[in-house]
Short mmCIF file of C-alpha atoms in Angstrom, two decimals:
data_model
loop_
_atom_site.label_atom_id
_atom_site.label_comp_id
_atom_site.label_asym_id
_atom_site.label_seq_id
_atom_site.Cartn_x
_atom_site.Cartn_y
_atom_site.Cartn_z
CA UNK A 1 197.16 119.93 136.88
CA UNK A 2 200.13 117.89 136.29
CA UNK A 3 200.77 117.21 140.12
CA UNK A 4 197.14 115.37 140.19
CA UNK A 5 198.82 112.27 137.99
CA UNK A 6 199.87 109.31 140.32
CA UNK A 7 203.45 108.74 140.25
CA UNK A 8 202.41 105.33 140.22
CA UNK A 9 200.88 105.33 137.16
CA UNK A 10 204.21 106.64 134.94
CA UNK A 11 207.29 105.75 134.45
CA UNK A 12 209.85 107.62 136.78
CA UNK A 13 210.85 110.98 135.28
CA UNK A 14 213.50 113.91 136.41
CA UNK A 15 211.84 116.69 138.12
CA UNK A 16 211.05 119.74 135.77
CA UNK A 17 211.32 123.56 137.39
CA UNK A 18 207.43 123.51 135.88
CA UNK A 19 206.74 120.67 138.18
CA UNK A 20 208.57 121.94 141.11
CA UNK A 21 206.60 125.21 140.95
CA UNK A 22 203.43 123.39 141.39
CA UNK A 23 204.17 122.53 144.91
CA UNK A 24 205.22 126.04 146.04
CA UNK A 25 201.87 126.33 148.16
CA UNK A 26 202.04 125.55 151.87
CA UNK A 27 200.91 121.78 151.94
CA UNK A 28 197.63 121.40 154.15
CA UNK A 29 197.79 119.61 157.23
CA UNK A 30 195.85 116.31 155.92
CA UNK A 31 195.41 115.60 152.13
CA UNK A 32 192.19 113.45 153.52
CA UNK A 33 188.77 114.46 151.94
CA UNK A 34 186.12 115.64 154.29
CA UNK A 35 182.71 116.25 154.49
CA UNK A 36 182.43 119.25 153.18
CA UNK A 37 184.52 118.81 149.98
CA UNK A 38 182.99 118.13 146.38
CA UNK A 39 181.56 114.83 146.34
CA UNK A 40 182.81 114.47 142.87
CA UNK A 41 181.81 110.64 141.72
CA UNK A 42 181.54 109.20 144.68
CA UNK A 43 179.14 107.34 145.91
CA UNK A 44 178.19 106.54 150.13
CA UNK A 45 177.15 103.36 152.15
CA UNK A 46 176.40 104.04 155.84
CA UNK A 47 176.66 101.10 158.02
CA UNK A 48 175.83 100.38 161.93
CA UNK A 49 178.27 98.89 164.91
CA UNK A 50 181.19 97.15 163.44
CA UNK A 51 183.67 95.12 165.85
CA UNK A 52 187.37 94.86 164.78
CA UNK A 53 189.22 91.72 165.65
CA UNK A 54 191.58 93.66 167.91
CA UNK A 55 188.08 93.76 169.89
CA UNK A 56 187.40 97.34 169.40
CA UNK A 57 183.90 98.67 168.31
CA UNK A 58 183.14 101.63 165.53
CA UNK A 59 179.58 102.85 166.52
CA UNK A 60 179.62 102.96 162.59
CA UNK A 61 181.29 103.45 159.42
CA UNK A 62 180.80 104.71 155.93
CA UNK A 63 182.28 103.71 152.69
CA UNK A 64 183.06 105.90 149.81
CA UNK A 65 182.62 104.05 146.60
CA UNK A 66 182.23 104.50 143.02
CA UNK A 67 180.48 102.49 139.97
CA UNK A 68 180.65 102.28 136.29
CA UNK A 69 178.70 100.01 133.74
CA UNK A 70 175.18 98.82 134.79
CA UNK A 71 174.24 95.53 137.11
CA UNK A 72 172.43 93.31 135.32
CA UNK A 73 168.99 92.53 136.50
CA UNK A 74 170.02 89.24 137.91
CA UNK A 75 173.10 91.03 139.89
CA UNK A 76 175.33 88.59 138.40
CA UNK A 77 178.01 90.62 136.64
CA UNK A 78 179.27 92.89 139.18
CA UNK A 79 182.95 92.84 139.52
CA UNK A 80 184.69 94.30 142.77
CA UNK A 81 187.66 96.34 142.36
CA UNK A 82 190.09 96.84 145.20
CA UNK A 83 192.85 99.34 145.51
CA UNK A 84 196.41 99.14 147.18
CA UNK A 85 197.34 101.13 150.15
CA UNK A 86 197.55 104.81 148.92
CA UNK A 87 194.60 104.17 145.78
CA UNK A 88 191.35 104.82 146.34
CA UNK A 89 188.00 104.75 144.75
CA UNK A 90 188.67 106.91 141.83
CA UNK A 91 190.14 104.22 139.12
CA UNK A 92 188.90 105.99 136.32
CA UNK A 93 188.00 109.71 135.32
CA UNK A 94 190.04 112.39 135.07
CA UNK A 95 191.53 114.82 138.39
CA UNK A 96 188.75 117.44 139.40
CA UNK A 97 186.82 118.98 142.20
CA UNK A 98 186.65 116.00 144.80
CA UNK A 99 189.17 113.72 142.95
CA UNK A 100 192.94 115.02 143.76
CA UNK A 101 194.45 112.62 141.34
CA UNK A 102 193.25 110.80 137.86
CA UNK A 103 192.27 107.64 137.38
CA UNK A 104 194.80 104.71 138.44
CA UNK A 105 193.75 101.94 136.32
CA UNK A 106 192.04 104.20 133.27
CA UNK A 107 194.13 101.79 130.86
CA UNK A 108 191.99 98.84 132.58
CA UNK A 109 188.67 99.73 132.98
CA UNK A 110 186.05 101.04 130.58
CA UNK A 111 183.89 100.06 127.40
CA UNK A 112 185.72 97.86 125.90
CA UNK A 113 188.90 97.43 127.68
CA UNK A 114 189.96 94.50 130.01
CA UNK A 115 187.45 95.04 132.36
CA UNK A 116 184.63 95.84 129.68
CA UNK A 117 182.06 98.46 131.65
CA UNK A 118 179.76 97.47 128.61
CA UNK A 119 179.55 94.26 129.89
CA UNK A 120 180.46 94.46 133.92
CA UNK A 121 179.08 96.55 136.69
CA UNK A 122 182.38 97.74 138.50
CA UNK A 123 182.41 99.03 141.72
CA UNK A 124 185.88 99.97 143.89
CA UNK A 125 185.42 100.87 147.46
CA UNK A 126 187.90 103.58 149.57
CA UNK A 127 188.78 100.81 152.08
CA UNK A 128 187.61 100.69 155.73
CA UNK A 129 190.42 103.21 157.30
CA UNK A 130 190.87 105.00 154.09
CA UNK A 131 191.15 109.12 153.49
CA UNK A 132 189.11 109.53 150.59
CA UNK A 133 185.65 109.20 152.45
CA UNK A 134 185.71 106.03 153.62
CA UNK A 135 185.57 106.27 157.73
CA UNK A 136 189.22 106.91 159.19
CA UNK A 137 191.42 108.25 161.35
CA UNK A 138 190.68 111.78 159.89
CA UNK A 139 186.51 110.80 160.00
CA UNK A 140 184.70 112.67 163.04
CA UNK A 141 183.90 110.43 166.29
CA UNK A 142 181.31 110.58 168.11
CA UNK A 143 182.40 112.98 170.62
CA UNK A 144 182.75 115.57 167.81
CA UNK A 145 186.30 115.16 167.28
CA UNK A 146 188.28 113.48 164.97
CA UNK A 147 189.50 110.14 165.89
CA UNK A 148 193.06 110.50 165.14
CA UNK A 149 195.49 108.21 166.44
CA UNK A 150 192.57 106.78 168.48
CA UNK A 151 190.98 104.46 165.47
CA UNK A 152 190.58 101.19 166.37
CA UNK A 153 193.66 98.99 164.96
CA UNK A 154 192.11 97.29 161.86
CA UNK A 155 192.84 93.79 160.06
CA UNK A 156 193.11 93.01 156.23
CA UNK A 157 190.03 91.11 157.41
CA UNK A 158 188.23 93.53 159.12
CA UNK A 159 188.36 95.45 155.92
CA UNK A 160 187.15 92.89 153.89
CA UNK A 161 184.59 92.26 156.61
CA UNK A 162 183.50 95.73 155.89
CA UNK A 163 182.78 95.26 152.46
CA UNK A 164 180.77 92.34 152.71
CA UNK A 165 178.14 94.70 154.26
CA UNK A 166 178.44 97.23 150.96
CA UNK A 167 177.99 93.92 148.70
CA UNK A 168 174.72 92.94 150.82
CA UNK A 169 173.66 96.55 150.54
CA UNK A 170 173.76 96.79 147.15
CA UNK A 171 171.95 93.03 146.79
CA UNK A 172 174.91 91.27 144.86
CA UNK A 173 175.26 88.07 146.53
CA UNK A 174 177.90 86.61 144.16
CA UNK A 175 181.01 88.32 142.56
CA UNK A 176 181.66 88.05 138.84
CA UNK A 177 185.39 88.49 139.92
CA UNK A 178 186.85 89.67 142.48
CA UNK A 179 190.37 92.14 141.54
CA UNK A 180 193.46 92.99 143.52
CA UNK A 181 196.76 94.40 143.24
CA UNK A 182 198.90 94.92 146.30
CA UNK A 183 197.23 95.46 149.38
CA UNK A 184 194.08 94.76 147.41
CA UNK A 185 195.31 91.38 146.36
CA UNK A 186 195.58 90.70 150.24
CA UNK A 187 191.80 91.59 150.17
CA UNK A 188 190.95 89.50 147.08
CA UNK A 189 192.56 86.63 148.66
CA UNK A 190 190.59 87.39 151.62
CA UNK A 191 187.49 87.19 149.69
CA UNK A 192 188.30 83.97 148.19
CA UNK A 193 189.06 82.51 151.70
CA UNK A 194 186.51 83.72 153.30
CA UNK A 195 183.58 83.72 151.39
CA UNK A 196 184.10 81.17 148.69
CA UNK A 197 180.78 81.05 147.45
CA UNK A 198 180.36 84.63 146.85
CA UNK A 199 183.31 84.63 144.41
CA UNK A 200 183.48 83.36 140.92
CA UNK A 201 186.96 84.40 139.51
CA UNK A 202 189.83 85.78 141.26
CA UNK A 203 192.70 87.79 140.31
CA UNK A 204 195.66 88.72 142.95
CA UNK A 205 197.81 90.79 141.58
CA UNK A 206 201.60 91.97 143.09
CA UNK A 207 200.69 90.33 146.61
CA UNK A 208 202.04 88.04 148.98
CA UNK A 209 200.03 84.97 151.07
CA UNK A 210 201.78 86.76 154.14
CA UNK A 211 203.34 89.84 155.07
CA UNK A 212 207.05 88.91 156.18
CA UNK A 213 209.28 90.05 158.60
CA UNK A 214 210.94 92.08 155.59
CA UNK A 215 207.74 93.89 154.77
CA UNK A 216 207.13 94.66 158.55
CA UNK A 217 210.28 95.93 159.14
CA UNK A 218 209.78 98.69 155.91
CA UNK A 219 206.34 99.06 156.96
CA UNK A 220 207.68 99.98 160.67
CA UNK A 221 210.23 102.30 159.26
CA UNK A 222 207.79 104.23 157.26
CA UNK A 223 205.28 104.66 160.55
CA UNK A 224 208.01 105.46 162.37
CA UNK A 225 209.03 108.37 160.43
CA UNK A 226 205.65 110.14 160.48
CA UNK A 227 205.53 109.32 164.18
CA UNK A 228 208.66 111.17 165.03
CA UNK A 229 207.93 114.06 162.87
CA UNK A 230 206.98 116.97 166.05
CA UNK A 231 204.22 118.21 164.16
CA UNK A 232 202.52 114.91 164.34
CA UNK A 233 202.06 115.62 167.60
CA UNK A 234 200.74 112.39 168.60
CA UNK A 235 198.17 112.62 165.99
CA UNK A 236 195.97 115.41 166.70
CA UNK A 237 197.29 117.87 163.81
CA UNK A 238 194.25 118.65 162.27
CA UNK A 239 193.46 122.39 163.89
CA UNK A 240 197.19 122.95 162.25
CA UNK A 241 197.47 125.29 159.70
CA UNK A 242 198.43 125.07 156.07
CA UNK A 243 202.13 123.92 156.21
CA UNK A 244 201.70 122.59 160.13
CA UNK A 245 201.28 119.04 159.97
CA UNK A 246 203.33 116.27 159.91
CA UNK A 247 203.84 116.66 156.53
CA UNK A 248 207.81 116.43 156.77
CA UNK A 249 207.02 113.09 158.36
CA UNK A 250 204.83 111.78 155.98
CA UNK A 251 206.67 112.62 152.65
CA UNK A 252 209.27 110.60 154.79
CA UNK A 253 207.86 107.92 154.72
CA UNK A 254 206.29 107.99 151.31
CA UNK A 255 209.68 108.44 149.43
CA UNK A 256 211.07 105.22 151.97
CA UNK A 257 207.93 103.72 149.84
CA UNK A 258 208.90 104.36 146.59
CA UNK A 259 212.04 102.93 147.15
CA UNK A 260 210.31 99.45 147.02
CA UNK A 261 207.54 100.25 144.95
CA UNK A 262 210.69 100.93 141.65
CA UNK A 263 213.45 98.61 140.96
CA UNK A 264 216.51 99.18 140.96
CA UNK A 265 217.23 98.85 136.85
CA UNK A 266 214.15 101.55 136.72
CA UNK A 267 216.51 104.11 138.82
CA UNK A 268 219.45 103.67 137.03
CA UNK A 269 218.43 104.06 134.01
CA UNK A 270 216.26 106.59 134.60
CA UNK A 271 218.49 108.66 136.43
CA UNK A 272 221.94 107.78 136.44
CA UNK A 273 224.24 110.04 138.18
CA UNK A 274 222.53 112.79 137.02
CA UNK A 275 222.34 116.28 138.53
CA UNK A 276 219.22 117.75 139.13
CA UNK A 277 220.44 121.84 138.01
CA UNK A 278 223.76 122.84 137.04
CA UNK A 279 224.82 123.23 140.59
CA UNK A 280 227.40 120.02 141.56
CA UNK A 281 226.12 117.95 144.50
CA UNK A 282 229.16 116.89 145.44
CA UNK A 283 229.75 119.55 148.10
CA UNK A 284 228.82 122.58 146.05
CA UNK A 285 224.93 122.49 147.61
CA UNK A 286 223.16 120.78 144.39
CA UNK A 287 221.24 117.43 144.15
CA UNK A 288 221.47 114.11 142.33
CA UNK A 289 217.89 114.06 140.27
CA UNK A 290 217.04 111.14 141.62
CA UNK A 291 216.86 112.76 145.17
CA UNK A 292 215.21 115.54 143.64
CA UNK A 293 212.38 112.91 142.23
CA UNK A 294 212.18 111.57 146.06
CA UNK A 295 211.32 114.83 147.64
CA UNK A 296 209.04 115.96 144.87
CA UNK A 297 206.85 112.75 145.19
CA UNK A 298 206.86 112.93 148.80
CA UNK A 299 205.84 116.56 148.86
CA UNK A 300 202.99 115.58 146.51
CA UNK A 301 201.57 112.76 148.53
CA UNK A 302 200.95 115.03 151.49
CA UNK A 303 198.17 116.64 149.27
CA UNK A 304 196.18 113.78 148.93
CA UNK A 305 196.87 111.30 151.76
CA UNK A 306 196.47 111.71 155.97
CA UNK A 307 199.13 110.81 157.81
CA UNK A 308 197.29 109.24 160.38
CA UNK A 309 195.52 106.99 157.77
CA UNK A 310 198.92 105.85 156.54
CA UNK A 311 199.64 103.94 159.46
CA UNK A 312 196.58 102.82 160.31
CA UNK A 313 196.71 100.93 156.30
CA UNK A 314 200.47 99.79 157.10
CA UNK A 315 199.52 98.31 160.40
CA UNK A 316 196.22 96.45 158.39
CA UNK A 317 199.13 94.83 156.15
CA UNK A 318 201.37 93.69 158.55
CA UNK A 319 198.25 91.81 159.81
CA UNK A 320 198.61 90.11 156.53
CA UNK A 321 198.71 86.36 157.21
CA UNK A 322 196.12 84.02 155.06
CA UNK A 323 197.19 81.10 157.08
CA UNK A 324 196.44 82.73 160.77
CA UNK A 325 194.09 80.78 162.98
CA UNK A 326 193.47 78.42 159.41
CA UNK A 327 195.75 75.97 159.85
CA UNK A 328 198.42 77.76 157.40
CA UNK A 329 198.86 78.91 154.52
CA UNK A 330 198.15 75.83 152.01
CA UNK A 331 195.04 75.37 154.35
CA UNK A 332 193.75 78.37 154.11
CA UNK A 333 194.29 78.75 149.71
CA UNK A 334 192.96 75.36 149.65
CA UNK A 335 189.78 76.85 150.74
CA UNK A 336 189.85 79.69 147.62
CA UNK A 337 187.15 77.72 144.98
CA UNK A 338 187.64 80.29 142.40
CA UNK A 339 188.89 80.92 138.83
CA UNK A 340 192.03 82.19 139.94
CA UNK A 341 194.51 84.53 137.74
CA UNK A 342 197.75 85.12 139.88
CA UNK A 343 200.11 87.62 138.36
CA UNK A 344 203.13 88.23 139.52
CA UNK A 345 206.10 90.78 138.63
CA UNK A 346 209.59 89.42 138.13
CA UNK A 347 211.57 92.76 139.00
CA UNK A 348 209.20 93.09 142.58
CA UNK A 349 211.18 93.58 145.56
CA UNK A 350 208.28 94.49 147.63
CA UNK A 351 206.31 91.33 146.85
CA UNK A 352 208.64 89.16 144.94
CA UNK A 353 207.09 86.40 142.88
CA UNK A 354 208.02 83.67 144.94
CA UNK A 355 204.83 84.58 147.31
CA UNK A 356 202.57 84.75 144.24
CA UNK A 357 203.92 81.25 143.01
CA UNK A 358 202.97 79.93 146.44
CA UNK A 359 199.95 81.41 146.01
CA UNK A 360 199.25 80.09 143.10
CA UNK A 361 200.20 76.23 144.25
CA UNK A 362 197.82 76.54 146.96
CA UNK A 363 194.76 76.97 144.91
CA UNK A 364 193.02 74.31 143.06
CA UNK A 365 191.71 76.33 139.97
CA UNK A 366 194.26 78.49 138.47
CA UNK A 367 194.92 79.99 134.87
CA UNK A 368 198.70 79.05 134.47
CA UNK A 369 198.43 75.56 137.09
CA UNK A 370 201.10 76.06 139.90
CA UNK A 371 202.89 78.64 138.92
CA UNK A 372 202.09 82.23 139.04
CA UNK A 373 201.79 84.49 135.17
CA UNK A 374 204.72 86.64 135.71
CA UNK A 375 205.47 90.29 134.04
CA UNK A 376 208.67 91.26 132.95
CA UNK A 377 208.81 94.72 133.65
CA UNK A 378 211.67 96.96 134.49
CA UNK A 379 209.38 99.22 137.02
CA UNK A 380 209.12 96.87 139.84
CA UNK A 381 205.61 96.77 142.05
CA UNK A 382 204.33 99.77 140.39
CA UNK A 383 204.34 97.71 136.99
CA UNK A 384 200.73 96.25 137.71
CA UNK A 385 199.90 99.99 137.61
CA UNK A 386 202.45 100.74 134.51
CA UNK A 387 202.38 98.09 132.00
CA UNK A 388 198.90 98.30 131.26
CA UNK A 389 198.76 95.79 128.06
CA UNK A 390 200.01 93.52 129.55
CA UNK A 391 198.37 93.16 132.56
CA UNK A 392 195.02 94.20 130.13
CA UNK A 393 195.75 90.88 128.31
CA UNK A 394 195.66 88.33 131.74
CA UNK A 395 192.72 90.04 132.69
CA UNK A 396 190.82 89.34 129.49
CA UNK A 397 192.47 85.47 129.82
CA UNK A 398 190.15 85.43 132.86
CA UNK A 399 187.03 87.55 132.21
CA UNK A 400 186.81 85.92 128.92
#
């Protein structure tokens, strides 16, 4: 099905009636997988008490993960795979029963691509607070219930805390690499910091060494509008019916998203002034196409994300802050003893390249010295995900 392939993944495109028709069904109230649904590739971890930094306590959490290649005997050529705030486990394979979308990195990973499953053992986890079977918001508490808006607050760190566990589970003590882009470049970094002798290369891709007022403020707008959306209702929609959640709210605030995930060049040329039918917007009831691209993406995001789970992952990244309690910022990269790639994009308003040249300063190893690689891409943040040969090619200038 057409409306399974990320957004993310192509360049923007006008809305077709073909496409529209595909989201004439009532959306359901979450778009989170539950137990219950097909497993499809996925694989589990269950893990005991975990305590947040906010203080809080999970009596326990799973993650939802999934492999390709084979670990070595020696567990020394596993490489961990981390996805930004609306991926999830599934970066390669096609859509199907379990698996709402395709692949998001299918150029990337595989037998003989960039990351080279002949060689590496990959595994990608659904981060800690996740909808895709990783414990979340929409994940039953103990009281039978699901914990909705009452999920503990969780850090970047207490994410990456959680997946320390998974790598001791599955007995790899030392990353081959480490790989990030957006929100999991914040956890790659974290890695590096935090555990620099478990990690042997390092690529941070499309992320800052903070989150900044800026990105706060955006990320407060978007929780905001799935907040005030009634059928939120505080966070305990999910008894609603089909077409009953907060789904109004949440396409909201995904379409606010997209807004900083394109550039501006993308739009324009892309859509112009363009109508989306033959009906005049200009008082006459029709819409410019790029609205019409807006609300179709939105609409399509409620079928495979939880609303709840959206804010939780905003509020991890305004947590965002490598220098916090480290002594700042340079402190805390100075710590980072890895083979670092740093990649930045130069069209990026979400995470312009000025962060990922700091980034790259800060760190004593680097590919390219100070400065950070940087893409020239007319498709903004979503470029990591789009211009696959290129980023292919600074992935390879690491892996070797």
């Amino acid at each position: 099905m057409d409306w399974q392939t990320s957004e993310d993944t192509v360049p923007s495109a006008p809305v077709t009636e073909a496409d529209a028709r595909l989201l004439l069904g009532r959306p359901p109230a979450t778009g989170a997988w539950r137990d219950g649904d097909p497993v499809g590739d996925r694989h589990f971890a269950t893990f005991g008490a975990f305590d947040t930094e906010g203080g809080a306590r999970l009596p326990g959490y799973r993650l939802a993960y999934e492999t390709w290649g084979e670990l070595s005997p020696r567990c020394d050529n596993a490489i961990l795979l981390l996805h930004a705030l609306t991926g999830d486990s599934h970066v390669r394979g096609p859509a199907g029963p379990g698996h709402p979308t395709a692949g998001w990195w299918d150029g990337i990973v595989g037998p003989g691509s960039a990351i080279d499953t002949d060689r590496w053992f990959v595994i990608a986890p659904n981060m800690l607070g996740g909808c895709q079977g990783s414990t979340g918001p929409a994940s039953i508490a103990p009281n039978g219930l699901e914990w909705a808006a009452r999920f503990p607050y969780l850090t970047v760190r207490d994410q990456v805390a959680a997946m320390v566990r998974l790598a001791d589970d599955l007995g790899i003590e030392r990353w081959a690499a480490v790989v990030g882009g957006s929100m999991g470049g914040m956890h790659a970094l974290e890695w590096g910091i935090t555990h620099p002798e478990r990690v042997e290369r390092l690529a941070v891709i499309a992320a800052p060494p903070v989150n900044t007022a800026d990105q706060i403020a955006l990320n407060s707008a978007q929780s905001e509008a799935i907040r005030i959306d009634p059928r939120f209702a505080g966070g305990d929609y999910y008894d609603a019916g089909d077409g009953n959640g907060p789904t109004r709210g949440l396409s909201l605030a995904r379409r606010m998203a997209l807004l900083n995930y394109r550039s501006p060049t993308e739009l324009n040329q892309r859509f112009q002034r363009s109508w989306q039918s033959g009906v005049s917007p200009l008082g006459h009831g029709g819409r410019f196409a790029v609205e019409s691209y807006l609300d179709f993406h939105g609409n399509k995001f409620t079928r495979r994300f939880d609303a709840n789970s959206y804010i939780t992952l905003v509020e991890a990244m305004n947590s965002h802050d490598v220098g916090r309690d480290r002594g700042g910022v340079e402190d805390a990269l100075a710590r980072i003893t890895a083979k670092t790639l740093v990649l930045g994009i130069d069209s990026d308003r979400l995470f312009p390249v000025e962060g990922q040249h700091r980034i790259a300063a800060g760190i004593s190893d680097t590919l390219d010295g100070d400065r950070a690689a940087v893409i020239t891409s007319d498709f903004g943040h979503d470029g990591f995900l789009i211009e696959i040969p290129v980023v292919a090619a600074h992935l390879r200038r690491l892996l070797g």
